[in-house]
Each structure stands twice: as structure tokens, then as C-alpha cells.
Short mmCIF file of N, CA and C and ligand atoms in Angstrom, two decimals:
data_model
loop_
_atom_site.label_atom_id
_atom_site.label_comp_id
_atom_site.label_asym_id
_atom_site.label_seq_id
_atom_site.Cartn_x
_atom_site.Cartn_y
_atom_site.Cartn_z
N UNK A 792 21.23 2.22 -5.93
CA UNK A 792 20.23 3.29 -6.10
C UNK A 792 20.30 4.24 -4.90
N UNK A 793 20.39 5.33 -5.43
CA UNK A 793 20.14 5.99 -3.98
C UNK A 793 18.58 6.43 -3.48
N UNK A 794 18.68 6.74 -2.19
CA UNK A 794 17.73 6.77 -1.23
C UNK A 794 16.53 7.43 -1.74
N UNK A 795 15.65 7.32 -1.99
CA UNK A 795 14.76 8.35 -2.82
C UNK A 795 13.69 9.19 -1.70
N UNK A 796 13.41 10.40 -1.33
CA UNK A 796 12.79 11.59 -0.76
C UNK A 796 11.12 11.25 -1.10
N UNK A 797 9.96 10.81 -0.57
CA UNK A 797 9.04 10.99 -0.87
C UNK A 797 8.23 11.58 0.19
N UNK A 798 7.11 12.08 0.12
CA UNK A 798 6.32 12.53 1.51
C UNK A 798 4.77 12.21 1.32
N UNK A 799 4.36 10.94 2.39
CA UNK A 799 2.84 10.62 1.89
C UNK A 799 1.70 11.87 2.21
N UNK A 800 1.48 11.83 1.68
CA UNK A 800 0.39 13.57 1.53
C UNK A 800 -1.25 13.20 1.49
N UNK A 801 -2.13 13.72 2.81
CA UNK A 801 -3.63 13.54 2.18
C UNK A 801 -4.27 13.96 0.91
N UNK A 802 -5.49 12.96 0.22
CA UNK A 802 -5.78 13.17 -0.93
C UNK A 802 -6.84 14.66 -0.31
N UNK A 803 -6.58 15.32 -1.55
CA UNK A 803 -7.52 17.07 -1.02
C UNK A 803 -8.30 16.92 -1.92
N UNK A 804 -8.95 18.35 -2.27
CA UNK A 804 -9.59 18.67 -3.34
C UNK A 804 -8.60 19.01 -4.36
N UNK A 805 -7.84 19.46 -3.91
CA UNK A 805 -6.52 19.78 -5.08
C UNK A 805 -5.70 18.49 -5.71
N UNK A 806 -5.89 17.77 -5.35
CA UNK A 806 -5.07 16.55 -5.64
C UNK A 806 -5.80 15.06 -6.45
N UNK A 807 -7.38 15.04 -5.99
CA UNK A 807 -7.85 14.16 -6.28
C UNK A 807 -7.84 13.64 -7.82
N UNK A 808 -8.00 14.73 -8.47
CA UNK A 808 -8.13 14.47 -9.69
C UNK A 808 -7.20 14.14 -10.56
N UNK A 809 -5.53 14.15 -10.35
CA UNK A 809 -4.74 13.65 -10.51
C UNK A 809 -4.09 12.33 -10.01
N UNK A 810 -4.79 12.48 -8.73
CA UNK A 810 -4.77 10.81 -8.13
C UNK A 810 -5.61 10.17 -9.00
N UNK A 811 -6.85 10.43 -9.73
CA UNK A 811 -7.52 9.75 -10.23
C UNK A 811 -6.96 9.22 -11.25
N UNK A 812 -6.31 9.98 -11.84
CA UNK A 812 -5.68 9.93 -13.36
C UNK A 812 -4.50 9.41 -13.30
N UNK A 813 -3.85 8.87 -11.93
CA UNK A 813 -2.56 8.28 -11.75
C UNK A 813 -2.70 6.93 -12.40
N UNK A 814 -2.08 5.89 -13.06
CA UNK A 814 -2.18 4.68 -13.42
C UNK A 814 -0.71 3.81 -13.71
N UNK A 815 -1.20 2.63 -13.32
CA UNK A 815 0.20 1.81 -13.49
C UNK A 815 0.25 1.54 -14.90
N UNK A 816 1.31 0.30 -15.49
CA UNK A 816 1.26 0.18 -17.06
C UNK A 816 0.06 -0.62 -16.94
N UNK A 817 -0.51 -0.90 -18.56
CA UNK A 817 -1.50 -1.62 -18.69
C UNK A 817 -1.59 -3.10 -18.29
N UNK A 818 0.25 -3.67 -18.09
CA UNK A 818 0.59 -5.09 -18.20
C UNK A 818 0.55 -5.23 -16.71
N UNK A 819 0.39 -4.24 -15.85
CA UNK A 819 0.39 -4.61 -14.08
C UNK A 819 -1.02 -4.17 -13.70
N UNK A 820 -2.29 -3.92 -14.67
CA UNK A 820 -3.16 -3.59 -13.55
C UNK A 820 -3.90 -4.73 -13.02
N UNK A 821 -3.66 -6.13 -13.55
CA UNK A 821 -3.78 -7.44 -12.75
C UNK A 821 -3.34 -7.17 -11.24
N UNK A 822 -2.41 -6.32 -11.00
CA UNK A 822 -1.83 -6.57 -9.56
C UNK A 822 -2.00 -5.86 -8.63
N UNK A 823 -2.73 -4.18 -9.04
CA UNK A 823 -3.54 -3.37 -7.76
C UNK A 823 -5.05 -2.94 -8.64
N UNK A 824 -5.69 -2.25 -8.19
CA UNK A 824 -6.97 -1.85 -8.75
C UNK A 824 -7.07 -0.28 -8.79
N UNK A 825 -7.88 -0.12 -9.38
CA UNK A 825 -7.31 1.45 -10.00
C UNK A 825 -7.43 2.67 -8.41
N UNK A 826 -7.01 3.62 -8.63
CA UNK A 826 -7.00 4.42 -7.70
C UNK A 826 -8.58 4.76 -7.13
N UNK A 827 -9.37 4.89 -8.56
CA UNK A 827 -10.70 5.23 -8.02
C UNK A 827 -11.30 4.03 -7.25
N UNK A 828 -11.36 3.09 -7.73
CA UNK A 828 -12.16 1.72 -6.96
C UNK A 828 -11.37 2.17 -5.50
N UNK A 829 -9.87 2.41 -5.06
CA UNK A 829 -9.32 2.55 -4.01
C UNK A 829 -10.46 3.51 -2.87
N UNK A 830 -10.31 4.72 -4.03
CA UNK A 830 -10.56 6.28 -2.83
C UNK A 830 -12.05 5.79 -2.87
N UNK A 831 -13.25 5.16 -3.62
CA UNK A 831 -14.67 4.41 -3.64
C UNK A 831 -14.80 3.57 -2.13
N UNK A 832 -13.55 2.41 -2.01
CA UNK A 832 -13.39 1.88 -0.89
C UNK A 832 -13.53 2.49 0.36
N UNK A 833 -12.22 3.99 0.52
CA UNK A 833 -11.88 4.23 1.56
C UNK A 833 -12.90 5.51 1.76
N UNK A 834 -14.04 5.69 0.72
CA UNK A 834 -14.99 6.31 1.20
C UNK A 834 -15.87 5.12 2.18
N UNK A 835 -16.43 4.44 2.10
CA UNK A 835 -17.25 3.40 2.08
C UNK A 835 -16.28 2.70 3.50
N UNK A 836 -15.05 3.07 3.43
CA UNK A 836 -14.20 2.21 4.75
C UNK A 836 -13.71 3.01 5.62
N UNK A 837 -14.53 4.70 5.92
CA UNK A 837 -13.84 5.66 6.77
C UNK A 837 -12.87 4.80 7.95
N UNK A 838 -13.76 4.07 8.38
CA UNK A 838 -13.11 3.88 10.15
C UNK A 838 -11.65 3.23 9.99
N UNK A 839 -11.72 2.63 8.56
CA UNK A 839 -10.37 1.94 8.50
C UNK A 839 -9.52 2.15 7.10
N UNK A 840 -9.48 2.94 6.66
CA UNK A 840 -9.15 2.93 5.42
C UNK A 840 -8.34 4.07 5.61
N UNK A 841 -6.71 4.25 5.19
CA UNK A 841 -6.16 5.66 5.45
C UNK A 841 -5.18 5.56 3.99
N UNK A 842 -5.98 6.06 2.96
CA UNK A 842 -5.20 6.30 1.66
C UNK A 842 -4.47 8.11 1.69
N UNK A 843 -3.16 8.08 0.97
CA UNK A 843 -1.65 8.46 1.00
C UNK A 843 -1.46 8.96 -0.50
N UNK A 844 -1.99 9.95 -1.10
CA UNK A 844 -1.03 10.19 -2.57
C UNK A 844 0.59 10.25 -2.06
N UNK A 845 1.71 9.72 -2.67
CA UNK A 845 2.62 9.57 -2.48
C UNK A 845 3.64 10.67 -3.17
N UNK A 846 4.46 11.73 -3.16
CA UNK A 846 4.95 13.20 -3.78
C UNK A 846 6.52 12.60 -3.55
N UNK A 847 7.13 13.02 -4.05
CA UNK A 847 8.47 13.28 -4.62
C UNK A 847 8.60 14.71 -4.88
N UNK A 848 8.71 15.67 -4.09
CA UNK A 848 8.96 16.54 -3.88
C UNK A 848 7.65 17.47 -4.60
N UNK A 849 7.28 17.86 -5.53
CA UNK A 849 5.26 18.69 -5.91
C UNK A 849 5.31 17.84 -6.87
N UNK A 850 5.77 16.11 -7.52
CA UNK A 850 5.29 15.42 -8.20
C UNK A 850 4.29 14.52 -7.58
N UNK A 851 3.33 14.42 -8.12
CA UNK A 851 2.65 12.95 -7.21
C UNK A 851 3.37 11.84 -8.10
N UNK A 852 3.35 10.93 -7.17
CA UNK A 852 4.25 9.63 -7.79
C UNK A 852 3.75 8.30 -8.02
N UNK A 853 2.57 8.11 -6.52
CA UNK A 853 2.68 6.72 -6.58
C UNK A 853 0.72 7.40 -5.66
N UNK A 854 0.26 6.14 -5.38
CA UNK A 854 -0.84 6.18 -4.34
C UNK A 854 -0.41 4.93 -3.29
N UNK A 855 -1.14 4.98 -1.79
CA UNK A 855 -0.85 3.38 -1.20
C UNK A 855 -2.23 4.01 0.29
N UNK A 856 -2.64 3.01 0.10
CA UNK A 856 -3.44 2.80 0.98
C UNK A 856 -3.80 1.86 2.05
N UNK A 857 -3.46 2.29 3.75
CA UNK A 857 -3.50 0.97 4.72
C UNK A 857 -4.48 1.31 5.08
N UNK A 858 -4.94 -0.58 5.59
CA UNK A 858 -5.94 -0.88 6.65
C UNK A 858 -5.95 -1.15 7.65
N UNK A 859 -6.26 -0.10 8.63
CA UNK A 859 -6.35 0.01 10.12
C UNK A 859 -6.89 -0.28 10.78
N UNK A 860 -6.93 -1.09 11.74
CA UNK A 860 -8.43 -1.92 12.38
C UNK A 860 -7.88 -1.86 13.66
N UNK A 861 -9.07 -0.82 14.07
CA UNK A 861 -8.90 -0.95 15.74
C UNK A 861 -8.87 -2.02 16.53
N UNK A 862 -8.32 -2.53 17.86
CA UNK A 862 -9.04 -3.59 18.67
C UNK A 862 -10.30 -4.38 18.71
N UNK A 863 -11.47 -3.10 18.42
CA UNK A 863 -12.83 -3.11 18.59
C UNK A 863 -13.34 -3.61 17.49
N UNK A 864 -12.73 -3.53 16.11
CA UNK A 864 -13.08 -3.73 15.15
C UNK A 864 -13.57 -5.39 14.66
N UNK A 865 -14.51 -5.16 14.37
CA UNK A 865 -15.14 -6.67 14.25
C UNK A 865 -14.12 -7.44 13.35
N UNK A 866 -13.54 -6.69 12.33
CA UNK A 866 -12.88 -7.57 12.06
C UNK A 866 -11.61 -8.02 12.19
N UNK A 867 -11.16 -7.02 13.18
CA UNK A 867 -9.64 -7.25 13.94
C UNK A 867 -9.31 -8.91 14.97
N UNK A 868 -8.64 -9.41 13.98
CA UNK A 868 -8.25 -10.75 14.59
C UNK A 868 -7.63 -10.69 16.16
N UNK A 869 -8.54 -11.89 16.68
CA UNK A 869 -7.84 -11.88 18.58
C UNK A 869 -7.89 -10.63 19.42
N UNK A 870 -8.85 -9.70 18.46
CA UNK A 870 -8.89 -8.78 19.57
C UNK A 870 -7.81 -7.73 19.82
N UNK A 871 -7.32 -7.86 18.29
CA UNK A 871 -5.92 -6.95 18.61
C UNK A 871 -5.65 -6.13 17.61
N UNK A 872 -5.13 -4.62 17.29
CA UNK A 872 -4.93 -3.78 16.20
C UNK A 872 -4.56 -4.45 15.09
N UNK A 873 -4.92 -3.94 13.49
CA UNK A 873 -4.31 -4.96 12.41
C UNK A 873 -3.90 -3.91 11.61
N UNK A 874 -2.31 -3.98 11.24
CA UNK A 874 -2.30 -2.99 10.22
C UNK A 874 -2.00 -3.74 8.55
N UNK A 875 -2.64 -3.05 7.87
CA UNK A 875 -2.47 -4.12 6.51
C UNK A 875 -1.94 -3.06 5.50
N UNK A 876 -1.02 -3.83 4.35
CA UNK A 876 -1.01 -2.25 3.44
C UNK A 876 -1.72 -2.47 2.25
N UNK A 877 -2.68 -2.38 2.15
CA UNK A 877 -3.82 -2.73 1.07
C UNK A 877 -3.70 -2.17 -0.13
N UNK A 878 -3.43 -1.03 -0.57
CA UNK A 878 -3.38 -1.07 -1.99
C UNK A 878 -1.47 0.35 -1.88
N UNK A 879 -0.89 -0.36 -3.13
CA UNK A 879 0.44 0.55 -3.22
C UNK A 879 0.37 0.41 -5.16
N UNK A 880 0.35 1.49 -4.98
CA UNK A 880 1.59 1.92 -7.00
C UNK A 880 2.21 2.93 -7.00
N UNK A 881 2.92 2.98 -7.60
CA UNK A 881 4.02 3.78 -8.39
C UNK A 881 2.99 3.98 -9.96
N UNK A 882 2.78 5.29 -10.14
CA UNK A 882 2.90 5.82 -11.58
C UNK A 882 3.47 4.84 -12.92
N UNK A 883 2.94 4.58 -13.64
CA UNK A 883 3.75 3.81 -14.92
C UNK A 883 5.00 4.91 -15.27
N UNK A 884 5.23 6.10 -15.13
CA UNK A 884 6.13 6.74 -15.76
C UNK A 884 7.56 7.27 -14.73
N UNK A 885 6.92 6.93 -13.57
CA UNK A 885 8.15 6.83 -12.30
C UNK A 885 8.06 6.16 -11.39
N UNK A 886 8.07 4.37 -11.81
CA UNK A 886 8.89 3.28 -11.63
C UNK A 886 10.56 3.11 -11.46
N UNK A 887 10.86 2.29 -10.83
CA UNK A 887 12.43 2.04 -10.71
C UNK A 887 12.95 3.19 -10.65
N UNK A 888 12.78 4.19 -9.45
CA UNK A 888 13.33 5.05 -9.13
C UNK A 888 13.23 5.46 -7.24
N UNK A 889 13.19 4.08 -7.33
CA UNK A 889 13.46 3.88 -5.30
C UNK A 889 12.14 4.39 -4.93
N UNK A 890 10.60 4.80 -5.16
CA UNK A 890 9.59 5.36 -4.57
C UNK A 890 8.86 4.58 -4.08
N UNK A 891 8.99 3.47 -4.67
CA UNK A 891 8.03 2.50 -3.93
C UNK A 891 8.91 2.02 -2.43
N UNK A 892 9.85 1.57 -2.60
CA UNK A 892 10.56 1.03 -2.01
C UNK A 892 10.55 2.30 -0.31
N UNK A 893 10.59 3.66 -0.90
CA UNK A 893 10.69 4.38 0.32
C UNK A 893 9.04 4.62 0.75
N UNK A 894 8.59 4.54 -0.14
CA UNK A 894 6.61 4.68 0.27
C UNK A 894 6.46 3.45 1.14
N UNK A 895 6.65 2.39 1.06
CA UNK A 895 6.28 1.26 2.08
C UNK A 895 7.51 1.28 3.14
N UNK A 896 8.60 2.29 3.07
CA UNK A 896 9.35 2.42 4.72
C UNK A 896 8.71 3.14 5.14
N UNK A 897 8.04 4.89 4.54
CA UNK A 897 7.12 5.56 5.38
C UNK A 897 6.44 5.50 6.01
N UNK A 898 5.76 4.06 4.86
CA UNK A 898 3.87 3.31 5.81
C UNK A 898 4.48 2.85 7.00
N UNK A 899 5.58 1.89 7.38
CA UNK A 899 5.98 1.13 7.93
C UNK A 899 6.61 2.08 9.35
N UNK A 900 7.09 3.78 8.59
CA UNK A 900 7.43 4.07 10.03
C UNK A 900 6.16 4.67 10.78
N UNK A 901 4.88 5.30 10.39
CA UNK A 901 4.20 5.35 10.55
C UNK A 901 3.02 4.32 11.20
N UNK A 902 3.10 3.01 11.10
CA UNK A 902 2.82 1.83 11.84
C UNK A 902 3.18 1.78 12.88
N UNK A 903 4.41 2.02 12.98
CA UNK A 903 5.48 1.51 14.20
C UNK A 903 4.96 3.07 15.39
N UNK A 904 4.18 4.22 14.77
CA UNK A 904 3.76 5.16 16.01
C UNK A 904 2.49 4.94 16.36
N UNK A 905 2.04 3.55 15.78
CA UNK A 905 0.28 3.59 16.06
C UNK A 905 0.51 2.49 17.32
N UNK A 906 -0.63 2.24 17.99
CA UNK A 906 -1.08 1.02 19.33
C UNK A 906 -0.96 -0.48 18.89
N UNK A 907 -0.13 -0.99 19.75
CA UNK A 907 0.36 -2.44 19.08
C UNK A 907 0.68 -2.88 18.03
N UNK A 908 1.55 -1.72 17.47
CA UNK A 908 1.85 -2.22 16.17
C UNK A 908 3.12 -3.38 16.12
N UNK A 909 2.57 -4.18 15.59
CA UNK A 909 3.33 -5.74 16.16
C UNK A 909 3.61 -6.55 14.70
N UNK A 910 3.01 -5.97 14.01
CA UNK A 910 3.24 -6.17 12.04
C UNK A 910 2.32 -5.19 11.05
N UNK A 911 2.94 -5.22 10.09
CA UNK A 911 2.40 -4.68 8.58
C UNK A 911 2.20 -6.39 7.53
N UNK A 912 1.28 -6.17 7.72
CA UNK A 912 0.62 -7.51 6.32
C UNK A 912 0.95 -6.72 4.94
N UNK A 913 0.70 -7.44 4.24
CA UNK A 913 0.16 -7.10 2.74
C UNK A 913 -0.39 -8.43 2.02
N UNK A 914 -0.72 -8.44 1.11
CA UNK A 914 -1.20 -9.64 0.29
C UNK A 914 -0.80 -8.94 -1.84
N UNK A 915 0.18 -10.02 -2.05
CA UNK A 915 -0.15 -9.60 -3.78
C UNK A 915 -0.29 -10.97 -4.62
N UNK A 916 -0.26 -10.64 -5.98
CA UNK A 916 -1.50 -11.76 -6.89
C UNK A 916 -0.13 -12.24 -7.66
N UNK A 917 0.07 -13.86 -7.24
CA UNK A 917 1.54 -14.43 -7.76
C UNK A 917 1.73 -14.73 -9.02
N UNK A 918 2.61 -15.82 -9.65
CA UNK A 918 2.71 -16.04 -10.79
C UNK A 918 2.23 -15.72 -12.40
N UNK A 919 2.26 -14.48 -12.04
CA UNK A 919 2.31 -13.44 -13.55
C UNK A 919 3.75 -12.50 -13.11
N UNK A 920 4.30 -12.38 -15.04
CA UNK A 920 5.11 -11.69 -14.94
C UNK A 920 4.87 -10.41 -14.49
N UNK A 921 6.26 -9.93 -13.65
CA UNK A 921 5.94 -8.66 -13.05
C UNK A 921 5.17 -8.09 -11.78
N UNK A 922 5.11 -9.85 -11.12
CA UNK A 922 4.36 -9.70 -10.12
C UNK A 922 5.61 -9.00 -8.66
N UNK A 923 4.28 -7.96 -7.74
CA UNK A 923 5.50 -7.49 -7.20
C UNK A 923 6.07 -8.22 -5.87
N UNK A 924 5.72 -9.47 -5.82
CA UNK A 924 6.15 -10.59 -4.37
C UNK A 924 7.53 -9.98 -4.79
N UNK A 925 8.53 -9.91 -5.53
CA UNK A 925 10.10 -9.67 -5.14
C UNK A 925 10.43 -8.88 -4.27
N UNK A 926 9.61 -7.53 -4.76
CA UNK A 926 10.02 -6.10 -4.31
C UNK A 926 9.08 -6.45 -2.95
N UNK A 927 8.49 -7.03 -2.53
CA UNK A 927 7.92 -7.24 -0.93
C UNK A 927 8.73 -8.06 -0.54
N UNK A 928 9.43 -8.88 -0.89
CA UNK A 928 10.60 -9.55 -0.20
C UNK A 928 11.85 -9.10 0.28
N UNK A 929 12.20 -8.40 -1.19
CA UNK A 929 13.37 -7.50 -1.28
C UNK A 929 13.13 -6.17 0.07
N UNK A 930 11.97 -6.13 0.91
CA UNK A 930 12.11 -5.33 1.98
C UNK A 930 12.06 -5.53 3.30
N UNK A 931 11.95 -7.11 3.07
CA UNK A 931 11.75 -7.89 4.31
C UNK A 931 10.68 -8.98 4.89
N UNK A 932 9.62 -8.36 3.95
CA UNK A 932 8.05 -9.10 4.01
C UNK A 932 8.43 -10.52 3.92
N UNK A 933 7.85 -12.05 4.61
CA UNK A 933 8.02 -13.10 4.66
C UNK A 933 6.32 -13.49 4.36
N UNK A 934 6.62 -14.73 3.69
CA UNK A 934 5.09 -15.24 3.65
C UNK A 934 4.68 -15.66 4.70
N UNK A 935 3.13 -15.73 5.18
CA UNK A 935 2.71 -16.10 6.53
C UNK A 935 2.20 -17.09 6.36
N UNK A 936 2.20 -17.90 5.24
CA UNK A 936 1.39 -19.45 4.45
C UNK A 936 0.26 -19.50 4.50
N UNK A 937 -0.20 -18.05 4.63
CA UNK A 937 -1.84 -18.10 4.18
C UNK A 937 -1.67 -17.81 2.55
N UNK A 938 -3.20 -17.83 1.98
CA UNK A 938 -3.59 -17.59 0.59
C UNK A 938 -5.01 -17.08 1.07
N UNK A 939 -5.55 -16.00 -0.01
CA UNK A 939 -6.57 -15.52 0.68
C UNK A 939 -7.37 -16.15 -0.59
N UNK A 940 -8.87 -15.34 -0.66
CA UNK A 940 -9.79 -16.02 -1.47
C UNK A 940 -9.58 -15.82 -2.82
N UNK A 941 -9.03 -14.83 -3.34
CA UNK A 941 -9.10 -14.21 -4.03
C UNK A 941 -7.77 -14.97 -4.89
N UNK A 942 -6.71 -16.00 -4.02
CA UNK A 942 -5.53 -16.35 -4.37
C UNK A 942 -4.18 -15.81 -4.36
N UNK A 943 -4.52 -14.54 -3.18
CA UNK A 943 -3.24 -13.80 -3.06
C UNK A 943 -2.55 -14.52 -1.75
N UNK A 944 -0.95 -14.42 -2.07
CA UNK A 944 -0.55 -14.57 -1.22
C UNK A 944 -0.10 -13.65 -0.14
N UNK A 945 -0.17 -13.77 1.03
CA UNK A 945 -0.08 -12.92 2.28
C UNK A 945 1.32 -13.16 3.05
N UNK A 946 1.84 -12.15 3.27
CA UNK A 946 3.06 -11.35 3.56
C UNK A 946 2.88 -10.99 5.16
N UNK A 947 3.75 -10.99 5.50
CA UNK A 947 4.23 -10.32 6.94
C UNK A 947 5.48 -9.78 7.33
N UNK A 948 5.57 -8.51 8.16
CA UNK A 948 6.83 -7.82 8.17
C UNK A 948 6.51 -7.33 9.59
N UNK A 949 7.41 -7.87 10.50
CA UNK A 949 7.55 -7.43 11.99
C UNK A 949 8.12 -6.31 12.69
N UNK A 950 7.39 -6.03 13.04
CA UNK A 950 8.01 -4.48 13.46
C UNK A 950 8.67 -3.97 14.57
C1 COA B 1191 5.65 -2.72 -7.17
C2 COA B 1191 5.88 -1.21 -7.33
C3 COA B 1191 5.04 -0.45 -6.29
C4 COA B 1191 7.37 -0.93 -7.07
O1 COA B 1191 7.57 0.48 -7.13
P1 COA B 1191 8.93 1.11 -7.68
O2 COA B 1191 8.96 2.53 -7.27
O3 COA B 1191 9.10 0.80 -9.11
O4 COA B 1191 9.98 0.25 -6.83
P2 COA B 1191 11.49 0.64 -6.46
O5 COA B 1191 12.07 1.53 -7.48
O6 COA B 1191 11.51 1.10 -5.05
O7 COA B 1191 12.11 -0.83 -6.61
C5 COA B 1191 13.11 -1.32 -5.84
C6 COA B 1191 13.49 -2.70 -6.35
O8 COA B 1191 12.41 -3.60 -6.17
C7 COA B 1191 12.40 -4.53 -7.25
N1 COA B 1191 11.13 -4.38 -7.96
C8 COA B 1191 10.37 -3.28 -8.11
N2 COA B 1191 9.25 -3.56 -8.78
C9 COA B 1191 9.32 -4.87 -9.09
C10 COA B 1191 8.45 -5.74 -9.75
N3 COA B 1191 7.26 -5.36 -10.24
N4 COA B 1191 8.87 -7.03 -9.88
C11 COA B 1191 10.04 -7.44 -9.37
N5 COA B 1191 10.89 -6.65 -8.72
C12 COA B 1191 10.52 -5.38 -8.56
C13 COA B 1191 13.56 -4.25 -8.11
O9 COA B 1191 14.67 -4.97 -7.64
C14 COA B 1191 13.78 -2.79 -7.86
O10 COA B 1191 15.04 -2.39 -8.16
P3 COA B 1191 15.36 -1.87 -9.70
O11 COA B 1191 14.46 -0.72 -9.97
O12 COA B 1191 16.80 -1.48 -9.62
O13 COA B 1191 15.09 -3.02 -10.61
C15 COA B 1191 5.55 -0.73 -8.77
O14 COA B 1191 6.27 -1.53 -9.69
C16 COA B 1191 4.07 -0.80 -9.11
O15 COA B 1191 3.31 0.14 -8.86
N6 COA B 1191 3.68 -1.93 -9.73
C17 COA B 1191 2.30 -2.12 -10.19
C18 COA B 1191 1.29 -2.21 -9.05
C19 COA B 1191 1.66 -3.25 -8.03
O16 COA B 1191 2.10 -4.36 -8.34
N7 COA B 1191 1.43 -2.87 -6.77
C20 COA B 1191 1.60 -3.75 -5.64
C21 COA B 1191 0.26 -4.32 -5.30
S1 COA B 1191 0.38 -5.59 -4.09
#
């Protein structure tokens, strides 16, 4: 496959409403939650929440949203920055066309310019078909042998 061009872009007033209307197929929304519950969150999670419509040149493609937790942050483990990548899709209609795959190198180079960035987490929901643990492997992500409450398994990728 070749390399695919994307550029993560803030959600505007111009954009929202097509972010809204972005959706995966019906058979994967077991595995992220819709865009609105997302941008609901990262209202509600200013200090840490930094959601990304994802473009392929003036297409929007995908959405992905990390969690940033300062030092200070109560819920930053040991006292130390946490970067997590909390919610990622690709569009149901431009899948398997390298976007995801370059949307989580973007997040990832973008990590690597923030304060102690020392990993990118993620967590996804296993044993259903189509689950995306491959494509988080297939980029490097290793399990950290946690399971969270919810039954996801948790990922780590060192930076
Ligand atoms: C997972 C997802 C973001 C991947 O995006 P994408 O743009 O289709 O991925 P890429 O084209 O970069 O895929 C690269 C490779 O990863 C693998 N891959 C991608 N999605 C996969 C999946 N769901 N299951 C297994 N392998 C997958 C494939 O090997 C793929 O190569 P291929 O297209 O030649 O088969 C997308 O399928 C999606 O939005 N899924 C539904 C929501 C979801 O699961 N989000 C993750 C929440 S944790």
C-alpha cells in the first residue's frame, strides 16, 4: 500500500457537522462510540481531551481523539504526563486505504513534541470479528497485561 497523505485538522464550525455525520459500518460500532458521544466528552474533558477530524486532502476521513493528562492531573499515574489515544475511525466508506494507519503515526508524531512523552496507550474491545487489536499491533502497540473495566485490552507503544 502506499503511504497515504492525511492532515489532523481542528473540529470548527465548518466541520462539525460532518464530523457528526461521520460513521463507521454498522458491524464495528461495538468498537469506538459515535463521534458525538466523542466531541460531548471532549466538551466536558477540555483540560484533557484533544479531538482531530482527520482530511485526506478537503475529504474528512476518519475522527481520533487523545487523552492528555498533565503531571498535575489527578489522574495522571506517578505523577507523570499520560498520553492515551482514546477514540480513532476511519469513515465506513474510506477504510483500507492506509488512513488509519497514517492518523495514529501523526498522533504519535505529535506525542513525541509534547513533555515526557515516554508512550502512547490505547485500549480496544477483543474477540469480535473485526476487532481492530491487529491493526494496533500491525504498528507496533504491545499489550501492557492490563484489562480495563469495561474489558478492553490495553496497548502500549514507546516512543
Ligand atoms: C481500525 C481502523 C481505524 C483502521 O483504519 P483503516 O484506515 O481502515 O486502516 P489502514 O488502511 O491504515 O489499515 C492498515 C492495515 O491494518 C489492518 N487492519 C485495518 N483495520 C483492521 C481491522 N479492523 N481488523 C484487522 N486488521 C485491520 C489491515 O492489515 C490493513 O491492511 P489492508 O487494508 O491491506 O487489509 C478502521 O477499520 C475503523 O475505523 N474501524 C472501526 C472503529 C475502530 O475499531 N476503531 C478503533 C477503536 S480502538
Amino acid at each position: 500500500m502506499t503511504k497515504a497523505e492525511i492532515e489532523l485538522r481542528e473540529i470548527t464550525s465548518e466541520n462539525v457537522g460532518q464530523v457528526l455525520r461521520l460513521s463507521v459500518a454498522d458491524d464495528q460500532a461495538c468498537f469506538v462510540a459515535t463521534n458525538a458521544v466523542s466531541l460531548a466528552q471532549a466538551y466536558v474533558y477540555p483540560e484533557c481531551a484533544w479531538p482531530r477530524a482527520i482530511y485526506a486532502g478537503d475529504a474528512l476521513v476518519g475522527f481520533l481523539m487523545l487523552e492528555i493528562l498533565k503531571p498535575d492531573h489527578p489522574k495522571a499515574p506517578d505523577g507523570r504526563a499520560s498520553y492515551f489515544l482514546w477514540r480513532l475511525m476511519i469513515g465506513s466508506g474510506h477504510q483500507h486505504n492506509g488512513y488509519g494507519t497514517a492518523a495514529v503515526r501523526a498522533a504519535i508524531a505529535f506525542v513525541r513534541g509534547l513533555p515526557d512523552a515516554h508512550a502512547l496507550k490505547t485500549s480496544y474491545v477483543p474477540d469480535k470479528p473485526g476487532s481492530p487489536g491487529p491493526f494496533y499491533l500491525g504498528l507496533g502497540f504491545v499489550p501492557t497485561g492490563k484489562v480495563d473495566e469495561d474489558g478492553e485490552i490495553e496497548l502500549s507503544l514507546e516512543l
